[in-house]
Coordinates of C-alpha atoms and ligand atoms in Angstrom, one line a residue:
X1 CA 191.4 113.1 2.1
X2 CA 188.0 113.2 0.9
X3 CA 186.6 112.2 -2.7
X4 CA 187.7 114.6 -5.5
X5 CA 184.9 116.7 -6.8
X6 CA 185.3 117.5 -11.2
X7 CA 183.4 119.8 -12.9
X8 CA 183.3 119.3 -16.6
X9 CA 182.2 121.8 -18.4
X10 CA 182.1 121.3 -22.5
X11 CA 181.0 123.7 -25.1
X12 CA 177.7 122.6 -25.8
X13 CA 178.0 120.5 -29.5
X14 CA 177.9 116.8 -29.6
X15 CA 181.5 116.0 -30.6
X16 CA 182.4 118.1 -27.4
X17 CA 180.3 116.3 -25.0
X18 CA 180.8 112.8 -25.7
X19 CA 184.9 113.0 -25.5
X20 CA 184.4 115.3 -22.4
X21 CA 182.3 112.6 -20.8
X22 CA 184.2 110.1 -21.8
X23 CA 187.0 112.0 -19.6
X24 CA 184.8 112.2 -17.2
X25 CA 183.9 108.2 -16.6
X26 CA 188.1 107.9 -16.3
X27 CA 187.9 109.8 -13.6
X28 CA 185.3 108.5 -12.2
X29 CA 187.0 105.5 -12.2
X30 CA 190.0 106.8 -10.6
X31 CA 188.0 107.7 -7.9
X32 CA 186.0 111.1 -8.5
X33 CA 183.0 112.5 -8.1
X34 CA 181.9 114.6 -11.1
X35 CA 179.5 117.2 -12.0
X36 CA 178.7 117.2 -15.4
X37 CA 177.1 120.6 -16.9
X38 CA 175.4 120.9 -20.1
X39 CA 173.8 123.6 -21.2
X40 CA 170.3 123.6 -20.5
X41 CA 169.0 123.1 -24.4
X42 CA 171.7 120.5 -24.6
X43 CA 170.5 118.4 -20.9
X44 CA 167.0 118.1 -21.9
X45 CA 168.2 116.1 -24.7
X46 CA 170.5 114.3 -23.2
X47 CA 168.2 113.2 -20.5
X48 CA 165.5 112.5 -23.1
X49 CA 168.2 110.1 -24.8
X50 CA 168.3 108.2 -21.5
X51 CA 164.4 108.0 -21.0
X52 CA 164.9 110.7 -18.5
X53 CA 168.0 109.9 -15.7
X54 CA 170.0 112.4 -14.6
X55 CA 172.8 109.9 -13.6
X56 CA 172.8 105.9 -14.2
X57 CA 172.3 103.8 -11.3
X58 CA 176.0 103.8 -9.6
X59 CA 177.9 106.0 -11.5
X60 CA 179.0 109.2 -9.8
X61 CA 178.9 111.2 -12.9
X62 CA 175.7 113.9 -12.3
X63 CA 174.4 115.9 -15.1
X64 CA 173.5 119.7 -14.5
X65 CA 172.5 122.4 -16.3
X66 CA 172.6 126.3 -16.8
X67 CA 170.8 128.1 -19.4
X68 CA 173.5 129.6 -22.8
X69 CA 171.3 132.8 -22.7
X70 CA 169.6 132.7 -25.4
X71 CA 165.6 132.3 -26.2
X72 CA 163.6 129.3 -27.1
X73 CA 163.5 130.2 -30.4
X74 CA 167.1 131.0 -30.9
X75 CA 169.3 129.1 -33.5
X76 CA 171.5 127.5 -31.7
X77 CA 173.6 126.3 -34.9
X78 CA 174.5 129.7 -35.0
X79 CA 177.6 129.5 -33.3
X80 CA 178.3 133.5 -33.5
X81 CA 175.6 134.5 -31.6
X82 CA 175.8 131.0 -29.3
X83 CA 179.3 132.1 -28.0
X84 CA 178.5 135.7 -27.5
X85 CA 175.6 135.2 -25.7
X86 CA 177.3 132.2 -23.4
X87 CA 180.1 134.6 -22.8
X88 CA 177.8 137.3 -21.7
X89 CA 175.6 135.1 -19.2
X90 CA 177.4 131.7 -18.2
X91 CA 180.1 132.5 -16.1
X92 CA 177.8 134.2 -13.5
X93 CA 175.6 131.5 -13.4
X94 CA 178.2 128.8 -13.2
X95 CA 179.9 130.8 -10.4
X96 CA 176.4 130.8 -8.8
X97 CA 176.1 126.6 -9.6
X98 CA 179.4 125.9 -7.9
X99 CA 178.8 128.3 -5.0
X100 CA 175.9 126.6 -4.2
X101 CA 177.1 123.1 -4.6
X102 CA 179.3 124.2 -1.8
X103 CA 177.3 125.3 0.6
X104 CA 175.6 122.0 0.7
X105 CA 176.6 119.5 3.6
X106 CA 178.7 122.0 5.4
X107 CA 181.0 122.3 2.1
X108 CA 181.8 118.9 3.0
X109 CA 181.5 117.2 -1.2
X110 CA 182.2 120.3 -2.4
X111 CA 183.7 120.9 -6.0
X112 CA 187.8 120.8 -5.8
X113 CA 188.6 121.3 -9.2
X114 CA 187.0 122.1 -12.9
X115 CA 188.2 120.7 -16.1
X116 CA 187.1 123.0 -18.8
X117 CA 186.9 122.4 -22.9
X118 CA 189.4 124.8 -24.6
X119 CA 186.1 126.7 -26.1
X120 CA 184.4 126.8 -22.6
X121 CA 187.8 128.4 -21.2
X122 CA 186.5 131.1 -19.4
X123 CA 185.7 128.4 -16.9
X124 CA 189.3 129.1 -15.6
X125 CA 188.5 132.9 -14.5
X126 CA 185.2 131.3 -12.8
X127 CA 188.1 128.6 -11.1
X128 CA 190.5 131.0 -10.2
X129 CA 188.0 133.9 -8.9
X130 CA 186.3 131.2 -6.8
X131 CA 190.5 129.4 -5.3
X132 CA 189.7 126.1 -7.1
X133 CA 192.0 124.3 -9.9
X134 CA 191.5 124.1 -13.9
X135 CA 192.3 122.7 -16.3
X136 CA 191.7 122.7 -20.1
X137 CA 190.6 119.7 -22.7
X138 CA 191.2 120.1 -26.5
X139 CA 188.4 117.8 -28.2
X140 CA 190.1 118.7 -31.3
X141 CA 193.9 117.4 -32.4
X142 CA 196.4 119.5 -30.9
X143 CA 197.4 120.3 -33.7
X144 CA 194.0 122.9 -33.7
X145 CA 195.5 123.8 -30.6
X146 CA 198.8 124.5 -31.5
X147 CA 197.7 126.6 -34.5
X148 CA 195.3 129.3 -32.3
X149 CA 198.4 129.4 -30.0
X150 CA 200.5 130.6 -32.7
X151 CA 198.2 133.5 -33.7
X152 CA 200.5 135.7 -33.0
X153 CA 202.8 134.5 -35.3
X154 CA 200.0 133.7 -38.1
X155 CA 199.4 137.6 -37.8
X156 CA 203.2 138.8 -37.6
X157 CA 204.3 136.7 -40.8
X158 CA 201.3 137.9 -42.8
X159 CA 199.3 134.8 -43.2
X160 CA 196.2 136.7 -41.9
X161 CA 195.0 140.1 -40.6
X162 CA 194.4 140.7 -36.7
X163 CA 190.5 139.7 -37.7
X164 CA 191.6 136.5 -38.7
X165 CA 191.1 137.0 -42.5
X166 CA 193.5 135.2 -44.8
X167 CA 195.9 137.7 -46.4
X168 CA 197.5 135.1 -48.2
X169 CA 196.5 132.1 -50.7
X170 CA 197.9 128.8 -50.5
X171 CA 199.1 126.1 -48.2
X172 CA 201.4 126.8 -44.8
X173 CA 202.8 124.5 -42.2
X174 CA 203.9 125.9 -38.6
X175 CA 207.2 123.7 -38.5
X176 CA 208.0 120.9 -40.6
X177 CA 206.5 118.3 -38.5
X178 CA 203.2 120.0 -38.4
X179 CA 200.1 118.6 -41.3
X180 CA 200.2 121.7 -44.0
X181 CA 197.3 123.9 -43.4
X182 CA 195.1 125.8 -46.2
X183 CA 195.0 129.3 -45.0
X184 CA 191.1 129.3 -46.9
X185 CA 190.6 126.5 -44.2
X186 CA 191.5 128.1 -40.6
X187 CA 188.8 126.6 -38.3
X188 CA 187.2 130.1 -38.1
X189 CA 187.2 130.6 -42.4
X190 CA 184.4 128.0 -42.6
X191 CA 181.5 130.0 -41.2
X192 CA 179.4 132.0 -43.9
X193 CA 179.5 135.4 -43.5
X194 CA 182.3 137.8 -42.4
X195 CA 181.0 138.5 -38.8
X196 CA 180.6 135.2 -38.1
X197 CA 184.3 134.7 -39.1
X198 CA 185.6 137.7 -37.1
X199 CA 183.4 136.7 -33.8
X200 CA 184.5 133.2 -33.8
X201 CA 188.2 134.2 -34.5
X202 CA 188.1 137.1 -31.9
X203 CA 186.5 134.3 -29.5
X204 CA 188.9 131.6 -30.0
X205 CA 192.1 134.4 -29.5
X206 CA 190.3 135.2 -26.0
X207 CA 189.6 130.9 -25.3
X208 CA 193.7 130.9 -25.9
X209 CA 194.3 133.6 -23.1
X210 CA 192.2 132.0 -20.8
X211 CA 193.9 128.7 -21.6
X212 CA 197.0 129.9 -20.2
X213 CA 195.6 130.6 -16.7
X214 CA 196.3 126.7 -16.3
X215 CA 199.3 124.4 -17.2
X216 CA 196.6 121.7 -18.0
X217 CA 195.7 121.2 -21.4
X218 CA 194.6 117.7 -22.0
X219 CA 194.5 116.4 -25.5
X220 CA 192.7 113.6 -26.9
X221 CA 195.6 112.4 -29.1
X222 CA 198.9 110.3 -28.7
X223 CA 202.7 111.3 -29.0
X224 CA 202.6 108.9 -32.1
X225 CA 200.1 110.7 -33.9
X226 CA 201.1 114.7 -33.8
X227 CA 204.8 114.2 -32.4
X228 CA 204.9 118.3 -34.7
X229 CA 202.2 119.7 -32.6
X230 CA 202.8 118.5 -29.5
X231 CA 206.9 119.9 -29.8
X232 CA 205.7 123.1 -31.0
X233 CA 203.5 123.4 -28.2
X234 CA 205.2 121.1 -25.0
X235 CA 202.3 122.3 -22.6
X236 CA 199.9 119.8 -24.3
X237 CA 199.3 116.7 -22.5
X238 CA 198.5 113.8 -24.7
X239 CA 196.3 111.2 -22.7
X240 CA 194.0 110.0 -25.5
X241 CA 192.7 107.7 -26.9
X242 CA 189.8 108.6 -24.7
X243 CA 187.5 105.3 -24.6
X244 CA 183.7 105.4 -23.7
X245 CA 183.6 103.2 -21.1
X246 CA 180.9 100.3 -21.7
X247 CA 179.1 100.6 -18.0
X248 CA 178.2 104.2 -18.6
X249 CA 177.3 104.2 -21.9
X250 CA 175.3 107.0 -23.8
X251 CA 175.2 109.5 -20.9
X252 CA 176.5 112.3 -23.3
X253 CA 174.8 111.4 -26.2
X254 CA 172.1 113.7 -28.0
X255 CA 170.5 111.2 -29.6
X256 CA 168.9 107.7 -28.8
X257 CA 171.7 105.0 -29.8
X258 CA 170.2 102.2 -32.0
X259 CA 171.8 99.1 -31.1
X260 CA 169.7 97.2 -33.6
X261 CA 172.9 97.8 -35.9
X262 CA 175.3 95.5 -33.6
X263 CA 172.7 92.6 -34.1
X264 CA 173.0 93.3 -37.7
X265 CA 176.7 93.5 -37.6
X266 CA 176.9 90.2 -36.0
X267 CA 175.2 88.8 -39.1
X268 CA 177.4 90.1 -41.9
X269 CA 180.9 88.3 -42.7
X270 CA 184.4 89.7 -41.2
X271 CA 186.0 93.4 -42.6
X272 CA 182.7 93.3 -45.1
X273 CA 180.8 96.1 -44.2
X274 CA 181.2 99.9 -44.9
X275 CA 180.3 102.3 -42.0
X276 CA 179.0 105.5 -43.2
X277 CA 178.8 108.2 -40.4
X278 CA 179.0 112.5 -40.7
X279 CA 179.0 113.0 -36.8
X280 CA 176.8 115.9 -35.5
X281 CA 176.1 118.5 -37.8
X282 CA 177.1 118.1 -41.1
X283 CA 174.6 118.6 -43.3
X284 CA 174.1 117.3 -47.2
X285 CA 172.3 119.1 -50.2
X286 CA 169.5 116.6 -52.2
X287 CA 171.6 116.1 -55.0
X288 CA 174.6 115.1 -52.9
X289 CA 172.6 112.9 -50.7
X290 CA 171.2 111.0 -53.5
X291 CA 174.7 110.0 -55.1
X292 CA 176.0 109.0 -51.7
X293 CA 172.6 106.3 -51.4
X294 CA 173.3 105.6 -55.0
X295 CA 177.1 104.8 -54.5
X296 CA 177.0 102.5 -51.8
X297 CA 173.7 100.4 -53.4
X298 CA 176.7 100.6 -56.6
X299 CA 179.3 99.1 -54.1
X300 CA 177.5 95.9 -54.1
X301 CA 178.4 95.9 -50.5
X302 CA 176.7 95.2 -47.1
X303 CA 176.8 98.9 -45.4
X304 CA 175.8 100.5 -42.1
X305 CA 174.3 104.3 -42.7
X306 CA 174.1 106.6 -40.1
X307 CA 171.1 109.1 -41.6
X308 CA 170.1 111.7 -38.4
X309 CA 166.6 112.9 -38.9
X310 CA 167.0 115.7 -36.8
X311 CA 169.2 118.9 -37.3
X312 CA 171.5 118.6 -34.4
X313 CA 172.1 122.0 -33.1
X314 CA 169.0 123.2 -34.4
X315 CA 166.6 125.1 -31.9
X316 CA 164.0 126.2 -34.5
X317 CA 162.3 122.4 -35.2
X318 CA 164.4 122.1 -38.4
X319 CA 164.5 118.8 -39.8
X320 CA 166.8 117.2 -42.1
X321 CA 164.3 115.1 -43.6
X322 CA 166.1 113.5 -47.4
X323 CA 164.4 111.9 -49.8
X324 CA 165.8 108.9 -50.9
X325 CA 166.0 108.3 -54.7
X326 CA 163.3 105.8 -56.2
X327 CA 166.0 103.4 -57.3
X328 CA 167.5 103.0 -54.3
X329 CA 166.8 99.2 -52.7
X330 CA 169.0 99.3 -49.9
X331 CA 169.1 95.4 -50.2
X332 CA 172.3 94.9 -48.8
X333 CA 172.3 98.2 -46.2
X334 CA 171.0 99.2 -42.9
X335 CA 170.6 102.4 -42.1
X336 CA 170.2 103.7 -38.1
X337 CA 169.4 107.5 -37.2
X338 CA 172.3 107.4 -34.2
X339 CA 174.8 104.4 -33.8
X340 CA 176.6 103.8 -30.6
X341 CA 179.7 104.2 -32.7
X342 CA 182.7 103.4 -30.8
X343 CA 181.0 99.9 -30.5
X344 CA 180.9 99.8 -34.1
X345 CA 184.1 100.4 -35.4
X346 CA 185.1 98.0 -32.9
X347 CA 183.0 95.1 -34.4
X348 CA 185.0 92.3 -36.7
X349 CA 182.3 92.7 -40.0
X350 CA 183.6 96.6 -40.3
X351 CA 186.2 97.1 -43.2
X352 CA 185.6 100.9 -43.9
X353 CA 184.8 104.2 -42.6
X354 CA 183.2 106.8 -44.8
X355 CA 183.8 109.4 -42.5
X356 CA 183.5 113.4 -42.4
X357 CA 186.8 113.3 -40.3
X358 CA 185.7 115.3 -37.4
X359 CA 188.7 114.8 -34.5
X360 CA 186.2 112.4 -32.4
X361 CA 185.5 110.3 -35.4
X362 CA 189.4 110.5 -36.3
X363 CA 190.2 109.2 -33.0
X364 CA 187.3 106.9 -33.2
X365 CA 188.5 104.9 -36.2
X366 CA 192.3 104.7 -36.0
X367 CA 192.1 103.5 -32.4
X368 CA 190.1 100.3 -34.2
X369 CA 192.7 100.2 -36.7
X370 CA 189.8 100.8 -39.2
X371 CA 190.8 102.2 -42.8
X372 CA 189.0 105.5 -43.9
X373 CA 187.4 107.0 -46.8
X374 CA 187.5 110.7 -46.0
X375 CA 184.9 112.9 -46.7
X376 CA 185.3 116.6 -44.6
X377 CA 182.8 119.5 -44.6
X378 CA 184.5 122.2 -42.7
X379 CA 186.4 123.7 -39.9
X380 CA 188.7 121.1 -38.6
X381 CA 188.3 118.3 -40.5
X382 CA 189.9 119.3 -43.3
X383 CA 193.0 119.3 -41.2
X384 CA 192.3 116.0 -40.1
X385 CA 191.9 114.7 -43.5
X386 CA 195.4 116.0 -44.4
X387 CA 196.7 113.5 -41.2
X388 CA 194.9 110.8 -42.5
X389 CA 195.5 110.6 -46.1
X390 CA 198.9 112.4 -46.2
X391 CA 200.4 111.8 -42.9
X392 CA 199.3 108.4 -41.5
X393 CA 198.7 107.2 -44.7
X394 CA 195.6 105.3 -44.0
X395 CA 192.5 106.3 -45.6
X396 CA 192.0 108.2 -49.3
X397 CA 190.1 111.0 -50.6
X398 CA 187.0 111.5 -52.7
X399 CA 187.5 113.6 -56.1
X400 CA 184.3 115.9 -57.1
X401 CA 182.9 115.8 -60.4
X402 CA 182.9 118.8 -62.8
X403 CA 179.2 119.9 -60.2
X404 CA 181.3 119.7 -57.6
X405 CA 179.6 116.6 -56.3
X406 CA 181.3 113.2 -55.0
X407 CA 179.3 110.6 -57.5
X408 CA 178.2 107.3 -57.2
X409 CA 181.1 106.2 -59.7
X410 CA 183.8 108.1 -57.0
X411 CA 182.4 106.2 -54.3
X412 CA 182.4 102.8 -55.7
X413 CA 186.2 103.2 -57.2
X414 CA 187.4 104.5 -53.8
X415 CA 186.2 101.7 -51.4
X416 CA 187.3 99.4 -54.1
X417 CA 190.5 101.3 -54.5
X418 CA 190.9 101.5 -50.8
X419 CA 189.5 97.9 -50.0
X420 CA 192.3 96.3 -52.1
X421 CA 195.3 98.7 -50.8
X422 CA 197.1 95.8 -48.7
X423 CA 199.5 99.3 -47.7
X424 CA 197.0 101.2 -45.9
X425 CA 195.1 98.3 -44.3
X426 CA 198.8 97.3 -43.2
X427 CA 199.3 100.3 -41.7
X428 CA 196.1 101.2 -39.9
X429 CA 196.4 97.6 -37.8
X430 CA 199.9 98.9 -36.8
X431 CA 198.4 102.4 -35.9
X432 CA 195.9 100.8 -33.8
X433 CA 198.3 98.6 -32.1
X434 CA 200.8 101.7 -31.2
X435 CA 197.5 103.7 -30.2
X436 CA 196.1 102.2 -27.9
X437 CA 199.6 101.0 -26.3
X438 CA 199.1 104.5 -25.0
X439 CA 196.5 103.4 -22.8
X440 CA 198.0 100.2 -21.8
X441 CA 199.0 100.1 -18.1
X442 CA 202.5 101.3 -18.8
X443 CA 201.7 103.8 -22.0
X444 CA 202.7 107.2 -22.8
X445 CA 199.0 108.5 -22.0
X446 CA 198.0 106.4 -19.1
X447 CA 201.5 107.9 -17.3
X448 CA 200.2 111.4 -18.5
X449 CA 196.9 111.0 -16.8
X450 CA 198.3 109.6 -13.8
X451 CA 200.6 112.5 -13.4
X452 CA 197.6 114.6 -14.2
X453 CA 195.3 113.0 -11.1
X454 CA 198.1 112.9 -8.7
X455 CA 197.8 116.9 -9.2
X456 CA 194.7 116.7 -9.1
X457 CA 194.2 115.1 -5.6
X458 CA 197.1 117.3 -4.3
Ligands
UDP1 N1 178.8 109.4 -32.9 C1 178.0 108.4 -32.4 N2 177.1 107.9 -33.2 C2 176.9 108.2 -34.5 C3 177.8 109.2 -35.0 C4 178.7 109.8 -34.2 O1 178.1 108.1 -31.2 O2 176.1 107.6 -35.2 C5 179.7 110.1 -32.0 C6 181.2 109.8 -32.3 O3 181.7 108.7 -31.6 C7 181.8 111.1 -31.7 C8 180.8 112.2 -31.9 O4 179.5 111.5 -32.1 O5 182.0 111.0 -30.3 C9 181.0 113.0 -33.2 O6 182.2 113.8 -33.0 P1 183.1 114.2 -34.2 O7 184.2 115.0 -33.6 O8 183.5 113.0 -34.9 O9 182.2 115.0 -35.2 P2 181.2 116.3 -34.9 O10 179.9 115.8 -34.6 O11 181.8 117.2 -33.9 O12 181.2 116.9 -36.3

């Protein structure tokens, strides 16, 4: 039998394409060939991240691109307009991609199989039209997952309307097992304005329909940590923690990785320092920013800051340029635009993470069996927040202030508060250790995969 050809296809946002390549280097590993496709706003910056390669020497991951339809000028933060115009235009042109790909050499390395993200699901209709195998990835929990399968059942006890607006007020959990949920914070209830909401909740409904056209749905998560979601909904197929792997490093990121800050790390004394990373997109207002800088200079600590300069999704040149506050030494801090952060977390000095709790960064931290101070700004990671402070039990929340801001005091008596809770720095070693058993050679998630390539190569 020839080599397996993948196509990965992720919905094109930074904390979608890193676990989706990170998928991709496993399988790789076990043997395939993949083809990698970004959208074409998203490859250029990709590729300018690696000082132009399309695929590092040796690796059999290549990176491809089709256009998401929409202009030059188009905002591509707004996610709205990005899904209805991918919707409209990418499945033709990815039929026309694979098509092409196997007409080359006589069909001989043609592609055998797709694996697409949960919000890139129409993928499967491309698969089925064209006789090849899919298969879904969640780069959320599953418990995201198992909430937009229930829909139905959100609708029919009259916990929303069939647009996806909350009818209710409060707090609601899906079965006992499952974190409790704040209707005001379904993923879709974060965007602005009300078509926004509808067209994202009206999208994700339709991603769930596709879904079912495969009995694939890979999750980045362990039976340990949702053992709720994953009963409710048996078809997910925990394999996570998904690791980078170190020989292929950075091929999915957006953004140059400074590895100054693991030089700097080496310097500073064991479980000192406090990482500080947002992920991708969140964004912070100048009064905000200012009594974050303030609060860790007040911690007296050494701290790693990860500050992008450069609106993430942004098409239109935006910059998120802050001013940092005249008093503010940064003595004991570094601060990096990008950090290869799965090497950080991992690094001895690291005692904290001041984190925004999106699933990746989730993932990121408990598999290191570092402690979190959790700081969300919308869609899911309000979820995850609830799993880390209420379910896992190993990080703590911020409180705002009577402006609604998180101040300098907050975030010195928090890492003080959390740096000297013996209980949750207890319990996130333990959680690391039964993590990543998963991906020992005998774990729960390394049988899952298996069983997941053996269909595969079928
Ligand atoms: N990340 C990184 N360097 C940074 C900050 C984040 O490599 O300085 C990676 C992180 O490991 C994760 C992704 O960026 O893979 C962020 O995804 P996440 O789900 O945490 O947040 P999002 O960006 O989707 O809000």
């Amino acid at each position: 039998m020839g080599l397996k050809h993948v196509l990965v296809l992720p919905y094109p946002a930074q904390g979608h394409v890193n676990p989706l390549m990170h998928l991709s280097q496993k399988l790789v590993q076990h043997g395939c060939k993949v083809t990698f496709v970004n959208t074409e706003f998203n490859h250029k910056r990709v590729v300018n991240a690696m000082n132009g390669k399309v695929s590092l020497d040796g690796s059999k991951v290549e990176l491809v691109s089709v256009p998401d339809g929409l202009g030059p000028e188009e905002d591509r933060n707004d996610h709205a307009g990005l899904i209805l115009s991918m919707e409209r235009t990418m499945p033709s042109d990815l039929e026309r991609l694979i098509r092409d790909i196997n007409s080359m050499d006589g069909g001989s390395n043609g592609i055998t199989s797709i694996i697409c993200d949960t919000y890139m699901a129409w993928g499967l209709e491309v698969a089925q039209k064209l006789g090849i195998k899919g298969a879904i990835i969640i780069p959320s929990s599953a418990a995201i997952l198992a909430l937009e399968d229930n829909i139905p059942k959100l609708i029919e006890d009259g916990i929303m309307d069939s647009d996806g607006l909350p009818i209710k007020k409060g707090k609601f959990q899906l079965t006992p097992n499952m974190p409790n949920v704040n209707i005001a914070d379904m993923p879709w209830s974060c965007f602005e304005d009300d078509f926004s909401k509808k067209t994202i909740y009206h999208y994700l409904a339709k991603t769930i329909k596709w879904s079912h056209l495969s009995d694939w749905w890979l999750s980045n998560t362990t039976q340990e940590l949702e053992p709720g979601a994953l009963s409710l909904c048996p078809k997910i197929l925990p394999i996570g923690p998904i690791k980078e792997s170190p020989e292929f490093r950075s091929l999915g990121q957006f953004w140059r990785e400074d590895h100054s800050c693991l030089t700097w790390l080496d310097q500073q004394p064991p479980c000192s320092v406090i990482y500080v990373a947002f992920g991708s997109s969140t964004m912070f207002d100048t009064n905000q920013f200012k009594e974050l800088a303030l609060g860790l200079e007040l911690t007296n600590r050494p701290f790693l800051w990860v500050v992008r300069d450069e609106d993430s999704n942004n098409s239109n040149g935006n910059t998120n340029h802050h001013k940092y506050p005249d008093e503010f030494q940064c003595t004991k801090g570094k601060i990096v635009k990008w950090a290869p952060q799965q090497m950080v977390l991992k690094h001895p000095a690291i005692a904290c993470f001041i984190s925004h709790c999106g699933w990746n960064s989730t993932m990121d931290g408990v598999s290191n069996g570092v402690p979190f101070l959790c700081w969300p700004y919308f869609a899911d990671q309000v979820i995850d927040k609830t799993y880390i402070c209420e379910v896992w039990k190993v990080g703590l929340g911020f409180d705002e202030d009577e402006r609604g801001i998180i101040s300098r005091w907050e975030i010195k008596k928090k890492v003080v508060e959390l740096l000297g809770d013996e209980d949750i720095k207890g319990r996130s070693k333990k959680m690391k250790d039964m993590v990543m058993n998963n991906i020992a050679k005998d774990g729960n998630s390394t049988h899952n995969f298996n069983k997941f390539m053996k269909w595969l190569s079928e």
